[in-house]
Short mmCIF file of C-alpha atoms in Angstrom, two decimals:
data_model
loop_
_atom_site.label_atom_id
_atom_site.label_comp_id
_atom_site.label_asym_id
_atom_site.label_seq_id
_atom_site.Cartn_x
_atom_site.Cartn_y
_atom_site.Cartn_z
CA MET K 239 2.80 16.57 -24.07
CA ILE K 240 0.87 16.91 -21.09
CA GLU K 241 -2.27 18.52 -21.51
CA PHE K 242 -5.07 19.83 -19.02
CA GLN K 243 -8.20 20.14 -20.32
CA ASN K 244 -10.99 22.14 -18.30
CA VAL K 245 -9.67 20.58 -15.13
CA THR K 246 -11.30 21.15 -11.85
CA LYS K 247 -10.01 19.25 -8.58
CA LYS K 248 -12.03 20.00 -5.63
CA TYR K 249 -11.40 18.83 -2.10
CA GLY K 250 -14.60 19.29 -0.47
CA ARG K 251 -15.94 22.86 -0.88
CA GLU K 252 -12.14 23.99 -1.75
CA TYR K 253 -10.64 24.37 -5.17
CA GLY K 254 -7.67 22.59 -5.96
CA LEU K 255 -7.71 23.45 -9.55
CA ASN K 256 -10.19 25.42 -11.14
CA ASP K 257 -11.10 24.91 -14.78
CA VAL K 258 -7.59 24.90 -15.90
CA THR K 259 -6.89 24.56 -19.22
CA TYR K 260 -3.11 24.46 -20.77
CA SER K 261 -0.23 22.33 -22.32
CA LEU K 262 3.58 21.87 -21.55
CA GLU K 263 5.66 20.67 -24.28
CA LYS K 264 8.73 18.01 -24.17
CA GLY K 265 12.32 19.33 -24.35
CA LYS K 266 11.10 22.60 -21.47
CA ILE K 267 11.71 22.47 -17.96
CA TYR K 268 9.03 24.42 -16.58
CA GLY K 269 8.85 26.27 -12.83
CA LEU K 270 5.45 25.85 -11.02
CA LEU K 271 5.61 28.69 -8.78
CA GLY K 272 3.01 29.84 -5.76
CA PRO K 273 2.05 30.32 -2.65
CA ASN K 274 1.11 27.26 -0.24
CA GLY K 275 -2.31 26.23 -1.07
CA SER K 276 -2.14 27.17 -4.62
CA GLY K 277 -2.44 24.18 -6.20
CA LYS K 278 0.91 23.08 -7.18
CA SER K 279 0.79 19.36 -5.42
CA THR K 280 -2.51 18.96 -6.97
CA THR K 281 -1.42 19.43 -10.40
CA LEU K 282 1.71 17.37 -9.97
CA LYS K 283 -0.60 14.39 -8.71
CA LEU K 284 -3.15 14.70 -11.53
CA ILE K 285 0.04 14.33 -13.99
CA ALA K 286 0.90 11.62 -11.77
CA GLY K 287 -2.41 9.91 -11.67
CA LEU K 288 -2.44 9.63 -8.00
CA VAL K 289 -5.83 12.45 -7.69
CA HIS K 290 -8.36 12.21 -10.24
CA PRO K 291 -10.01 15.39 -11.52
CA THR K 292 -13.23 16.60 -10.31
CA SER K 293 -14.41 17.70 -14.26
CA GLY K 294 -12.21 17.78 -17.30
CA GLN K 295 -8.95 15.38 -18.43
CA VAL K 296 -5.18 15.14 -17.95
CA LEU K 297 -3.62 13.82 -20.74
CA VAL K 298 0.08 12.76 -20.76
CA ASN K 299 1.59 11.77 -24.17
CA GLY K 300 -2.10 11.27 -25.12
CA LYS K 301 -2.63 9.16 -22.56
CA LEU K 302 -5.50 9.51 -19.75
CA ALA K 303 -3.56 10.33 -16.54
CA ASN K 304 -4.49 7.31 -14.37
CA ARG K 305 -2.37 5.10 -11.68
CA LYS K 306 -0.60 3.23 -14.78
CA ILE K 307 0.87 6.47 -15.95
CA ALA K 308 3.60 6.06 -13.70
CA ASN K 309 5.21 4.23 -16.41
CA GLU K 310 5.82 7.39 -18.03
CA VAL K 311 6.28 9.76 -14.82
CA ALA K 312 8.78 10.22 -12.56
CA TYR K 313 7.75 11.86 -9.40
CA LEU K 314 9.44 13.21 -6.76
CA THR K 315 7.52 14.14 -3.92
CA GLU K 316 7.90 16.50 -0.90
CA LEU K 317 7.02 13.69 1.68
CA ASP K 318 9.61 10.65 2.64
CA MET K 319 8.81 7.78 0.19
CA PHE K 320 11.09 5.63 1.50
CA TYR K 321 10.66 2.48 3.52
CA GLN K 322 12.46 2.78 6.84
CA PRO K 323 13.94 -0.85 7.14
CA PHE K 324 15.62 -0.60 3.82
CA LYS K 325 18.94 -0.09 2.90
CA ILE K 326 20.06 2.30 0.25
CA LYS K 327 20.49 -0.73 -2.17
CA ASP K 328 17.06 -2.36 -0.99
CA MET K 329 15.38 0.81 -2.10
CA ILE K 330 17.47 1.13 -5.70
CA ASP K 331 16.35 -2.60 -6.26
CA PHE K 332 12.84 -2.35 -5.47
CA TYR K 333 12.59 0.95 -8.19
CA ALA K 334 14.08 -1.78 -10.70
CA THR K 335 11.52 -4.18 -10.27
CA GLN K 336 9.10 -1.57 -10.32
CA PHE K 337 9.84 0.88 -13.29
CA GLN K 338 11.19 -0.77 -16.55
CA ASP K 339 12.86 2.41 -17.31
CA PHE K 340 14.89 2.64 -14.37
CA ARG K 341 18.54 2.23 -14.94
CA ILE K 342 20.70 0.40 -12.32
CA ASP K 343 24.29 1.59 -13.90
CA ARG K 344 22.71 5.32 -14.21
CA ALA K 345 21.39 4.90 -10.37
CA ASN K 346 24.78 3.66 -9.03
CA GLU K 347 26.59 6.84 -11.06
CA LEU K 348 24.23 8.79 -9.32
CA LEU K 349 24.93 7.66 -6.52
CA GLN K 350 28.51 8.15 -6.92
CA PHE K 351 27.59 11.45 -7.88
CA MET K 352 25.46 12.34 -4.55
CA LYS K 353 28.03 10.60 -2.54
CA LEU K 354 25.72 8.06 -0.89
CA ASP K 355 26.57 5.13 0.35
CA LYS K 356 24.63 2.09 -0.79
CA GLU K 357 25.01 0.19 2.45
CA LYS K 358 23.57 2.73 4.46
CA ASN K 359 20.25 2.18 6.30
CA ILE K 360 17.39 4.65 5.34
CA LYS K 361 16.26 5.75 8.81
CA GLN K 362 20.12 6.76 9.34
CA LEU K 363 20.18 9.24 6.23
CA SER K 364 20.26 12.72 7.22
CA LYS K 365 17.47 15.07 5.92
CA GLY K 366 20.01 16.55 3.09
CA ASN K 367 20.79 12.58 2.06
CA ARG K 368 17.43 11.73 2.14
CA GLY K 369 16.30 14.89 -0.53
CA ARG K 370 19.62 13.48 -2.44
CA LEU K 371 18.47 10.05 -2.54
CA LYS K 372 14.76 10.78 -3.76
CA LEU K 373 16.84 12.60 -6.67
CA VAL K 374 18.52 9.17 -7.50
CA LEU K 375 15.79 7.34 -7.49
CA ALA K 376 13.92 10.06 -10.18
CA LEU K 377 16.61 10.73 -12.51
CA ALA K 378 17.76 6.98 -12.98
CA ARG K 379 14.44 6.53 -14.53
CA GLU K 380 14.14 7.29 -18.31
CA ALA K 381 10.83 8.66 -17.65
CA SER K 382 9.23 11.28 -20.27
CA VAL K 383 8.08 13.46 -17.72
CA LEU K 384 9.96 14.39 -14.38
CA LEU K 385 7.97 15.95 -11.88
CA LEU K 386 9.57 17.96 -8.55
CA ASP K 387 7.34 18.64 -5.52
CA GLU K 388 9.71 21.10 -3.61
CA PRO K 389 12.79 19.15 -4.06
CA PHE K 390 14.94 22.17 -1.93
CA SER K 391 12.33 21.97 0.87
CA GLY K 392 14.11 22.48 4.17
CA LEU K 393 17.66 21.60 2.68
CA ASP K 394 20.70 23.60 3.47
CA PRO K 395 22.24 25.45 0.50
CA MET K 396 25.03 22.72 0.18
CA VAL K 397 22.35 19.89 -0.71
CA ARG K 398 20.52 22.40 -3.03
CA ASP K 399 23.87 23.11 -5.05
CA SER K 400 24.25 19.02 -5.34
CA ILE K 401 20.31 18.73 -6.45
CA VAL K 402 21.01 21.22 -9.18
CA LYS K 403 24.07 19.85 -10.00
CA GLY K 404 22.69 16.17 -10.37
CA LEU K 405 19.90 17.85 -12.55
CA LEU K 406 21.92 19.78 -14.84
CA SER K 407 24.24 16.48 -15.72
CA TYR K 408 21.17 13.78 -15.83
CA ILE K 409 18.18 15.63 -17.24
CA ASP K 410 17.60 14.99 -20.57
CA PHE K 411 16.93 18.37 -22.23
CA ASP K 412 15.49 17.27 -25.70
CA ASN K 413 12.90 14.54 -24.86
CA GLN K 414 11.97 15.38 -20.72
CA ILE K 415 9.17 17.34 -19.80
CA VAL K 416 10.60 18.75 -16.19
CA ILE K 417 7.99 20.51 -13.92
CA ILE K 418 9.88 21.72 -10.79
CA ALA K 419 6.89 23.13 -8.11
CA THR K 420 8.69 25.02 -5.68
CA HIS K 421 9.34 28.30 -3.62
CA GLU K 422 12.86 28.53 -3.64
CA ILE K 423 13.59 30.13 -7.20
CA ASP K 424 17.27 31.47 -6.65
CA GLU K 425 18.81 27.58 -7.23
CA ILE K 426 16.57 26.95 -10.14
CA GLU K 427 16.42 30.13 -12.11
CA PRO K 428 18.98 29.39 -14.58
CA LEU K 429 17.87 26.08 -15.36
CA LEU K 430 14.02 27.44 -16.60
CA ASP K 431 12.26 27.58 -19.56
CA GLU K 432 9.33 28.68 -18.65
CA VAL K 433 7.20 29.35 -15.58
CA LEU K 434 3.62 29.35 -14.56
CA ALA K 435 2.34 31.24 -11.71
CA ILE K 436 -0.58 29.76 -9.84
CA GLN K 437 -2.85 31.14 -7.35
CA ASP K 438 -5.97 29.37 -5.63
CA GLY K 439 -6.36 26.73 -8.65
CA LYS K 440 -5.85 29.01 -11.31
CA ILE K 441 -3.13 29.75 -13.74
CA ILE K 442 -2.45 33.48 -13.25
CA GLY K 443 0.50 33.94 -15.25
CA ARG K 444 2.85 32.11 -17.98
CA HIS K 445 5.95 33.57 -19.16
CA ASN K 446 9.42 32.50 -21.09
CA VAL K 447 12.28 33.02 -18.73
CA GLU K 448 14.44 34.39 -21.61
CA GLU K 449 11.93 36.65 -22.93
CA LEU K 450 11.25 37.86 -19.28
CA ARG K 451 14.62 38.71 -18.96
CA GLU K 452 15.60 40.40 -22.45
CA MET K 453 12.31 41.65 -23.21
CA GLU K 454 10.70 43.29 -19.86
CA GLY K 455 13.88 42.80 -18.09
CA LEU K 456 12.91 41.30 -14.87
CA SER K 457 14.25 38.04 -13.23
CA ILE K 458 11.92 35.87 -11.92
CA ILE K 459 11.43 36.52 -8.60
CA GLU K 460 10.32 40.27 -9.78
CA TRP K 461 7.92 38.69 -12.43
CA MET K 462 6.68 36.56 -9.41
CA LYS K 463 6.47 39.78 -7.04
CA ARG K 464 4.60 41.63 -9.75
CA THR K 465 2.45 38.67 -10.99
CA PHE K 466 0.92 37.73 -7.33
CA LYS K 467 0.61 41.31 -6.29
CA GLU K 468 -2.13 41.84 -9.30
CA MET B 100 6.84 -11.39 -12.93
CA ARG B 101 9.69 -9.59 -12.12
CA ALA B 102 7.43 -6.83 -10.39
CA PHE B 103 5.57 -9.08 -8.76
CA LYS B 104 8.99 -10.51 -7.30
CA GLY B 105 10.18 -7.25 -6.53
CA LEU B 106 6.70 -6.17 -4.10
CA PHE B 107 6.88 -9.44 -2.61
CA ILE B 108 10.37 -9.10 -1.30
CA LYS B 109 9.56 -5.67 -0.35
CA GLU B 110 6.72 -6.85 1.85
CA ILE B 111 8.85 -9.62 3.31
CA LYS B 112 11.74 -7.44 4.25
CA LEU B 113 9.11 -4.79 5.66
CA SER B 114 7.05 -7.37 7.73
CA ARG B 115 10.06 -9.19 9.14
CA ASN B 116 9.62 -7.98 12.54
CA TRP B 117 5.92 -8.04 12.38
CA PHE B 118 6.78 -11.84 11.80
CA LEU B 119 9.26 -12.15 14.70
CA ILE B 120 6.79 -9.86 16.99
CA GLY B 121 4.02 -12.43 16.16
CA LEU B 122 6.59 -15.67 17.06
CA ALA B 123 7.64 -13.68 20.26
CA LEU B 124 3.87 -13.65 21.17
CA PHE B 125 3.30 -17.18 20.50
CA ILE B 126 6.25 -17.97 22.69
CA LEU B 127 4.96 -15.48 25.46
CA ALA B 128 1.74 -17.59 25.20
CA ILE B 129 3.70 -20.80 25.45
CA PHE B 130 5.18 -19.52 28.93
CA ALA B 131 2.19 -18.13 29.91
CA GLY B 132 0.55 -21.10 29.62
CA LEU B 133 3.39 -23.08 31.23
CA ALA B 134 3.29 -20.77 34.24
CA LEU B 135 -0.56 -21.26 34.96
CA LYS B 136 -0.11 -24.95 34.60
CA ARG B 137 2.22 -24.88 37.33
CA TYR B 138 0.22 -22.32 38.89
CA PHE B 139 -2.79 -24.39 38.99
CA ASN B 140 -1.34 -27.51 39.08
CA GLU B 141 -3.61 -28.42 36.04
CA PRO B 142 -2.06 -30.21 32.99
CA GLU B 143 -4.35 -29.67 30.66
CA ILE B 144 -4.06 -25.45 30.69
CA LEU B 145 -0.97 -25.80 27.94
CA PRO B 146 -3.29 -28.25 25.65
CA ILE B 147 -6.11 -25.58 25.74
CA VAL B 148 -3.75 -22.43 25.27
CA SER B 149 -1.88 -24.06 22.38
CA ILE B 150 -5.47 -24.74 20.47
CA MET B 151 -6.19 -21.25 21.41
CA ILE B 152 -2.95 -19.97 19.69
CA LEU B 153 -4.08 -22.08 16.49
CA VAL B 154 -7.32 -20.81 16.56
CA ALA B 155 -5.90 -17.19 17.13
CA HIS B 156 -3.85 -17.67 13.55
CA GLY B 157 -7.37 -17.17 11.87
CA LEU B 158 -6.91 -13.72 12.54
CA TYR B 159 -3.26 -13.66 11.40
CA LEU B 160 -3.45 -12.58 8.14
CA PRO B 161 -6.46 -9.75 8.28
CA ALA B 162 -3.88 -8.30 11.07
CA PHE B 163 -0.70 -8.33 8.89
CA LEU B 164 -2.85 -6.75 6.17
CA ILE B 165 -3.91 -4.22 8.29
CA THR B 166 -0.55 -3.21 9.28
CA SER B 167 0.85 -3.53 6.26
CA LEU B 168 -1.51 -1.39 4.62
CA ASN B 169 -1.35 1.01 7.19
CA THR B 170 2.31 1.64 6.64
CA GLU B 171 1.27 2.39 2.75
CA GLY B 172 -1.27 4.54 4.22
CA GLN B 173 0.77 7.14 5.83
CA SER B 174 2.35 8.56 2.19
CA GLN B 175 0.15 6.39 -0.05
CA LEU B 176 3.18 6.75 -2.29
CA TRP B 177 3.10 3.08 -2.99
CA LEU B 178 0.66 3.99 -5.57
CA HIS B 179 3.16 5.63 -7.75
CA ASN B 180 3.59 2.56 -8.89
CA PRO B 181 2.65 1.45 -12.87
CA ASN B 182 1.59 -2.19 -11.87
CA SER B 183 -1.77 -3.04 -11.52
CA GLY B 184 -3.66 -3.03 -8.25
CA VAL B 185 -4.17 -6.92 -8.12
CA LYS B 186 -0.27 -7.43 -8.35
CA LEU B 187 -0.02 -4.67 -5.43
CA PHE B 188 -2.82 -6.21 -3.50
CA LEU B 189 -1.65 -9.99 -4.38
CA ALA B 190 1.99 -9.35 -3.28
CA LYS B 191 0.74 -8.51 0.17
CA LEU B 192 -1.48 -11.37 0.57
CA ALA B 193 1.33 -13.70 -0.81
CA ALA B 194 3.91 -12.34 1.60
CA GLY B 195 1.44 -12.42 4.56
CA SER B 196 0.82 -15.93 3.54
CA VAL B 197 4.41 -16.82 3.93
CA TYR B 198 4.93 -15.53 7.53
CA PHE B 199 0.88 -17.21 8.34
CA LEU B 200 2.02 -20.56 7.20
CA ILE B 201 5.25 -20.57 8.97
CA SER B 202 3.46 -19.59 11.88
CA LEU B 203 0.78 -21.85 11.90
CA LEU B 204 2.61 -25.00 11.10
CA LEU B 205 4.61 -24.42 14.25
CA ALA B 206 1.53 -23.81 16.03
CA MET B 207 -0.12 -27.15 14.61
CA PHE B 208 3.28 -28.88 15.67
CA PHE B 209 3.16 -27.50 19.14
CA VAL B 210 -1.00 -28.55 19.29
CA HIS B 211 -0.54 -31.87 18.10
CA TRP B 212 2.32 -32.58 20.41
CA GLN B 213 0.27 -31.18 23.62
CA VAL B 214 -2.76 -32.79 22.47
CA ASN B 215 -0.66 -35.81 22.28
CA LEU B 216 0.91 -35.81 25.85
CA SER B 217 -2.66 -34.74 26.51
CA ASP B 218 -4.09 -38.17 25.49
CA HIS B 219 -1.94 -40.17 27.15
CA GLY B 220 -3.05 -38.57 30.48
CA GLY B 221 -6.45 -38.63 29.54
CA GLY B 222 -7.28 -35.08 29.19
CA VAL B 223 -9.72 -32.46 28.28
CA THR B 224 -9.03 -32.48 24.61
CA GLU B 225 -8.61 -35.84 22.82
CA PHE B 226 -8.10 -37.14 19.20
CA ILE B 227 -9.59 -40.70 19.53
CA GLU B 228 -8.55 -41.71 15.88
CA GLU B 229 -6.78 -40.03 13.05
CA PRO B 230 -5.10 -37.05 14.67
CA PHE B 231 -2.74 -35.93 11.87
CA PRO B 232 -6.08 -35.44 9.28
CA ASN B 233 -8.20 -34.13 12.10
CA MET B 234 -4.96 -31.29 12.19
CA MET B 235 -4.62 -30.89 8.46
CA LEU B 236 -8.25 -30.42 7.76
CA MET B 237 -8.20 -27.85 10.99
CA GLY B 238 -5.19 -26.07 9.65
CA VAL B 239 -7.40 -25.88 6.10
CA ALA B 240 -10.15 -24.26 7.83
CA ILE B 241 -7.56 -21.57 9.72
CA VAL B 242 -5.84 -20.84 6.17
CA LEU B 243 -8.96 -20.55 4.51
CA SER B 244 -10.80 -18.46 7.09
CA SER B 245 -7.87 -16.27 7.19
CA ILE B 246 -7.65 -15.23 3.60
CA TYR B 247 -11.25 -14.94 3.30
CA LEU B 248 -10.99 -12.46 6.15
CA GLY B 249 -7.83 -10.88 4.47
CA VAL B 250 -9.58 -9.96 1.40
CA TRP B 251 -12.46 -8.54 2.90
CA VAL B 252 -9.57 -6.27 4.97
CA LEU B 253 -8.47 -5.24 1.66
CA PHE B 254 -11.86 -4.23 0.44
CA TYR B 255 -12.73 -2.39 3.84
CA TRP B 256 -9.47 -0.73 3.40
CA SER B 257 -10.06 0.76 -0.32
CA PHE B 258 -13.29 1.33 0.90
CA TYR B 259 -12.32 3.80 3.62
CA HIS B 260 -9.79 5.11 1.50
CA SER B 261 -11.93 5.97 -1.39
CA LEU B 262 -14.41 7.67 1.09
CA LYS B 263 -12.12 10.23 1.49
CA ARG B 264 -13.16 11.67 -1.90
CA VAL B 265 -16.31 11.95 -0.79
CA PRO B 266 -16.97 15.55 1.04
CA ILE B 267 -20.06 14.51 2.71
CA ALA B 268 -18.58 11.17 3.67
CA ARG B 269 -15.29 12.36 4.98
CA ASN B 270 -15.88 12.74 8.31
CA PHE B 271 -18.07 9.73 8.79
CA ARG B 272 -15.89 6.94 7.36
CA TRP B 273 -16.11 4.68 10.15
CA PRO B 274 -19.88 4.84 11.13
CA ILE B 275 -20.34 4.08 6.94
CA LEU B 276 -17.99 1.22 7.26
CA ILE B 277 -19.58 -0.26 10.08
CA GLY B 278 -23.16 0.40 8.97
CA PHE B 279 -22.22 -1.15 5.54
CA TRP B 280 -21.02 -3.95 7.27
CA ILE B 281 -24.13 -4.35 9.09
CA LEU B 282 -26.21 -4.44 5.62
CA LEU B 283 -24.18 -6.92 4.18
CA GLU B 284 -24.85 -8.84 7.33
CA VAL B 285 -28.19 -8.61 7.33
CA VAL B 286 -28.33 -9.63 3.36
CA SER B 287 -26.27 -12.05 3.80
CA ASN B 288 -28.40 -13.96 6.56
CA TYR B 289 -31.23 -13.24 4.59
CA ILE B 290 -29.92 -14.74 1.69
CA GLN B 291 -28.67 -18.02 3.63
CA ASN B 292 -32.03 -18.36 4.86
CA LEU B 293 -34.00 -18.83 1.89
CA PRO B 294 -34.96 -22.19 0.81
CA PHE B 295 -33.34 -21.67 -2.10
CA TYR B 296 -29.95 -21.43 -0.89
CA LYS B 297 -30.42 -24.27 1.69
CA ASN B 298 -31.33 -26.46 -1.00
CA LEU B 299 -27.93 -25.36 -2.98
CA LYS B 300 -26.25 -25.68 -0.24
CA GLN B 301 -27.44 -29.54 0.11
CA SER B 302 -25.78 -30.32 -2.80
CA GLY B 303 -22.12 -31.39 -3.29
CA VAL B 304 -22.02 -32.61 0.31
CA ILE B 305 -18.94 -34.50 1.26
CA SER B 306 -19.28 -36.40 4.56
CA LEU B 307 -15.70 -36.63 6.84
CA ASP B 308 -16.11 -39.58 8.52
CA PHE B 309 -12.61 -39.27 10.41
CA MET B 310 -13.74 -35.81 11.79
CA LYS B 311 -16.51 -37.47 13.82
CA SER B 312 -13.79 -39.35 15.65
CA ILE B 313 -12.99 -36.25 17.54
CA LYS B 314 -13.97 -36.02 21.57
CA ILE B 315 -13.84 -33.43 23.67
CA GLU B 316 -14.10 -34.19 26.89
CA VAL B 317 -14.04 -31.58 29.84
CA GLY B 318 -13.87 -33.32 33.49
CA ASP B 319 -16.03 -36.42 34.07
CA SER B 320 -19.19 -34.07 33.93
CA LEU B 321 -19.42 -34.37 29.97
CA ASP B 322 -19.91 -38.15 28.30
CA THR B 323 -16.98 -39.13 26.20
CA GLY B 324 -19.73 -39.26 23.50
CA LYS B 325 -18.68 -38.13 19.68
CA VAL B 326 -18.86 -34.61 19.69
CA VAL B 327 -18.59 -33.82 15.89
CA GLU B 328 -21.54 -35.95 15.13
CA ALA B 329 -22.11 -34.80 11.01
CA ALA B 330 -18.68 -33.50 9.71
CA GLU B 331 -19.36 -32.31 6.55
CA ILE B 332 -18.41 -30.00 3.92
CA SER B 333 -20.49 -28.49 1.50
CA LEU B 334 -18.57 -28.39 -1.93
CA THR B 335 -21.38 -25.56 -3.24
CA ASN B 336 -20.84 -23.42 -0.16
CA GLY B 337 -17.38 -23.46 -0.90
CA ILE B 338 -17.65 -22.37 -4.33
CA ILE B 339 -20.12 -19.32 -3.23
CA TYR B 340 -17.44 -18.62 -0.88
CA ALA B 341 -14.78 -18.79 -3.41
CA ALA B 342 -16.85 -16.73 -5.83
CA VAL B 343 -17.67 -13.88 -3.06
CA VAL B 344 -13.79 -13.70 -2.11
CA ILE B 345 -12.94 -13.38 -5.65
CA LEU B 346 -15.57 -10.79 -6.24
CA VAL B 347 -14.69 -8.67 -2.96
CA PHE B 348 -11.11 -8.85 -4.08
CA PHE B 349 -11.54 -7.01 -7.45
CA ILE B 350 -13.99 -4.81 -6.18
CA ALA B 351 -11.06 -3.86 -3.62
CA VAL B 352 -8.79 -3.55 -6.50
CA TRP B 353 -11.10 -1.44 -8.58
CA LEU B 354 -11.35 0.77 -5.51
CA LEU B 355 -7.39 1.24 -5.36
CA GLU B 356 -7.31 1.80 -9.01
CA ARG B 357 -10.07 4.31 -9.53
CA LYS B 358 -11.05 6.11 -6.06
CA VAL B 359 -8.29 6.05 -3.85
CA GLU B 360 -6.10 8.89 -3.94
CA VAL B 361 -2.67 10.23 -2.45
#
């Protein structure tokens, strides 16, 4: 379980998050939706313990989120997270030594699934293959929390498709909390259990996706348009 | 241990090019020395260059750490790692030390060779007796200085990145760092001039007789007397410096864990 308790994160005079309180349960896939600068990345970094709240606290499985929470949280960032002189296999080996829950057999399976060659140098990889490799590194872990920050950013439809398939095949739907922060909703709409709309550091809406469809007859995009207009 | 080994191997792989560039510069300096020696027809240029290369090794580890930390600082994603800051920093220190020691040993062999050659010709720099312990002691002094400076690099790097969190300080991080360094220098000079500290330094002094045999002779103008008259090492001073290094290291780790953000 992830809990935000009156969390405020300020960057100078700007609010990254502004007095936010909510919780996220295991076994669900959440979509964190919002415009640029709304607080999506800050939310994920707070959960990953990579930034610290100005006030309030973030708890992951009952533990205060600090840098050590990386033991329980797999974080895929929008940025490149590779060491350029490495080969793919070097990155895999490095992750295997750093994260106890990293499964090399699973990583190899994922590499095959994503059609990535272990012997390739990272600097030779296309943007799409870098995106695929990031997902391999995140999904090869048996972490209880999986954070994906803009996993489709700048990727072509083929890569997006392989990422969604990868998520469908390798997420532990019963035990993991998955949070996907994104603009691109089309691809992930079928995956999501709940959506949270975030704007100016505040959660301005939260809905169960199935209820949204059945009770209100809205797709996520329609709901987003309505929520952000308000 | 597995995590540390992984971090260490990562650092070794990432810094291999850096090490090779260092060696290339080393060789380039030797060739430059050779060229100058021929141009000026002055055989003593090469031993002087070799000693300069050796002394410059004092900055090897700090330079290595600055480069390595700057690479990580581009994304700071190395901090998405459950292992302690101690391990993250120690792996960098250890990998840097491996390259540093290899380079230093090569430099020491070169200096030894050049000074010995110079010896036969009655040159600028001579080791009258016991050249080996002299060289070793010089090497140890360079290693310790480099580690000392390296740990301060870790501290200032963490301090610099911690200041990002402080809105007022964010745009003035360099002046704050320089101001802090000046303040530390003033405080440290004040403490070192206290009679209490001077007395403390006098306890546990070891005299190094063989060091007194170093003779540095410049042309005919300087007498060939012993230049190093009193080679002494204060153990208490050494312990104080070691304590300072350990303290600074753990402050750097604390800042990394608690204040540095991605």
